[in-house]
Amino acid sequence: MTEPTPRGLDWPGLMRAGMRGLRLHPQQFWALTPAELALMLGVEAGPSAMTRNRLAELSARFPDTPPATDGAHTS
């Protein structure tokens, strides 16, 4: 399986949001950091994206199959 090509940032969309929506001048828009622009647009910081390492860690911690039992039932 091949890895998907990263798409990067939606610069046209960000520019529309900043210059049309927020009415920033180009100089003001390009002077902002991504964090400042996100704050101005009301984008809330959410949890970080799931990584392969984190998925492997969670899969090992919470396997899909139940753990082996000694044959005794507990109810």
PDB file of C-alpha atoms in Angstrom:
ATOM      1  CA  MET A   1       0.000   0.000   0.000  1.00  0.00           C
ATOM      2  CA  THR A   2       1.324   3.433  -0.837  1.00  0.00           C
ATOM      3  CA  GLU A   3       1.204   6.381   1.507  1.00  0.00           C
ATOM      4  CA  PRO A   4      -1.150   9.219   0.512  1.00  0.00           C
ATOM      5  CA  THR A   5       0.492  12.386  -0.707  1.00  0.00           C
ATOM      6  CA  PRO A   6       0.217  15.167   1.899  1.00  0.00           C
ATOM      7  CA  ARG A   7      -2.021  17.962   0.686  1.00  0.00           C
ATOM      8  CA  GLY A   8      -0.560  20.788   2.730  1.00  0.00           C
ATOM      9  CA  LEU A   9      -2.440  23.910   3.689  1.00  0.00           C
ATOM     10  CA  ASP A  10      -5.413  25.292   1.799  1.00  0.00           C
ATOM     11  CA  TRP A  11      -3.776  28.634   1.063  1.00  0.00           C
ATOM     12  CA  PRO A  12      -6.588  29.975  -1.153  1.00  0.00           C
ATOM     13  CA  GLY A  13      -9.119  29.138   1.572  1.00  0.00           C
ATOM     14  CA  LEU A  14      -6.985  30.656   4.304  1.00  0.00           C
ATOM     15  CA  MET A  15      -6.426  33.792   2.241  1.00  0.00           C
ATOM     16  CA  ARG A  16     -10.182  34.137   1.598  1.00  0.00           C
ATOM     17  CA  ALA A  17     -10.917  33.697   5.305  1.00  0.00           C
ATOM     18  CA  GLY A  18      -8.243  36.187   6.335  1.00  0.00           C
ATOM     19  CA  MET A  19      -8.629  38.853   3.683  1.00  0.00           C
ATOM     20  CA  ARG A  20     -12.333  38.628   2.926  1.00  0.00           C
ATOM     21  CA  GLY A  21     -13.726  37.271   6.166  1.00  0.00           C
ATOM     22  CA  LEU A  22     -11.488  39.114   8.610  1.00  0.00           C
ATOM     23  CA  ARG A  23     -10.842  42.039   6.228  1.00  0.00           C
ATOM     24  CA  LEU A  24      -7.098  41.867   6.741  1.00  0.00           C
ATOM     25  CA  HIS A  25      -4.766  43.609   4.329  1.00  0.00           C
ATOM     26  CA  PRO A  26      -2.309  41.224   2.616  1.00  0.00           C
ATOM     27  CA  GLN A  27       0.571  42.587   4.684  1.00  0.00           C
ATOM     28  CA  GLN A  28      -1.392  41.926   7.896  1.00  0.00           C
ATOM     29  CA  PHE A  29      -2.377  38.430   6.732  1.00  0.00           C
ATOM     30  CA  TRP A  30       1.181  37.365   5.871  1.00  0.00           C
ATOM     31  CA  ALA A  31       2.541  38.819   9.122  1.00  0.00           C
ATOM     32  CA  LEU A  32       0.367  36.458  11.212  1.00  0.00           C
ATOM     33  CA  THR A  33       1.578  33.159  12.557  1.00  0.00           C
ATOM     34  CA  PRO A  34      -0.655  30.128  11.884  1.00  0.00           C
ATOM     35  CA  ALA A  35      -1.614  30.103  15.575  1.00  0.00           C
ATOM     36  CA  GLU A  36      -2.654  33.761  15.456  1.00  0.00           C
ATOM     37  CA  LEU A  37      -4.723  33.196  12.314  1.00  0.00           C
ATOM     38  CA  ALA A  38      -6.406  30.142  13.852  1.00  0.00           C
ATOM     39  CA  LEU A  39      -7.245  32.151  16.969  1.00  0.00           C
ATOM     40  CA  MET A  40      -8.711  34.993  14.906  1.00  0.00           C
ATOM     41  CA  LEU A  41     -10.790  32.513  12.877  1.00  0.00           C
ATOM     42  CA  GLY A  42     -12.097  30.870  16.047  1.00  0.00           C
ATOM     43  CA  VAL A  43     -10.456  27.512  15.419  1.00  0.00           C
ATOM     44  CA  GLU A  44     -10.246  25.683  18.710  1.00  0.00           C
ATOM     45  CA  ALA A  45      -7.215  23.562  19.408  1.00  0.00           C
ATOM     46  CA  GLY A  46      -8.278  19.959  19.495  1.00  0.00           C
ATOM     47  CA  PRO A  47      -6.509  16.727  20.203  1.00  0.00           C
ATOM     48  CA  SER A  48      -3.541  16.002  17.999  1.00  0.00           C
ATOM     49  CA  ALA A  49      -3.911  13.616  15.091  1.00  0.00           C
ATOM     50  CA  MET A  50      -3.547   9.885  15.652  1.00  0.00           C
ATOM     51  CA  THR A  51      -0.080   8.683  14.698  1.00  0.00           C
ATOM     52  CA  ARG A  52       0.973   5.149  13.773  1.00  0.00           C
ATOM     53  CA  ASN A  53       2.981   4.854  16.976  1.00  0.00           C
ATOM     54  CA  ARG A  54       0.037   5.957  19.122  1.00  0.00           C
ATOM     55  CA  LEU A  55      -2.286   3.531  17.299  1.00  0.00           C
ATOM     56  CA  ALA A  56       0.181   0.673  17.877  1.00  0.00           C
ATOM     57  CA  GLU A  57       0.427   1.632  21.543  1.00  0.00           C
ATOM     58  CA  LEU A  58      -3.359   1.657  21.943  1.00  0.00           C
ATOM     59  CA  SER A  59      -3.741  -1.608  20.004  1.00  0.00           C
ATOM     60  CA  ALA A  60      -1.263  -3.315  22.317  1.00  0.00           C
ATOM     61  CA  ARG A  61      -2.946  -1.878  25.392  1.00  0.00           C
ATOM     62  CA  PHE A  62      -6.512  -2.634  24.258  1.00  0.00           C
ATOM     63  CA  PRO A  63      -6.404  -5.648  21.912  1.00  0.00           C
ATOM     64  CA  ASP A  64      -9.475  -6.601  19.868  1.00  0.00           C
ATOM     65  CA  THR A  65      -9.432 -10.142  21.232  1.00  0.00           C
ATOM     66  CA  PRO A  66     -10.183 -10.823  24.875  1.00  0.00           C
ATOM     67  CA  PRO A  67      -7.266 -12.011  27.001  1.00  0.00           C
ATOM     68  CA  ALA A  68      -6.836 -15.764  27.455  1.00  0.00           C
ATOM     69  CA  THR A  69      -8.659 -17.149  30.467  1.00  0.00           C
ATOM     70  CA  ASP A  70      -7.929 -20.176  32.663  1.00  0.00           C
ATOM     71  CA  GLY A  71     -11.353 -21.654  31.854  1.00  0.00           C
ATOM     72  CA  ALA A  72     -13.069 -20.316  34.968  1.00  0.00           C
ATOM     73  CA  HIS A  73     -16.176 -18.225  34.457  1.00  0.00           C
ATOM     74  CA  THR A  74     -16.906 -15.243  36.633  1.00  0.00           C
ATOM     75  CA  SER A  75     -20.400 -13.837  36.621  1.00  0.00           C
TER      76      SER A  75
END
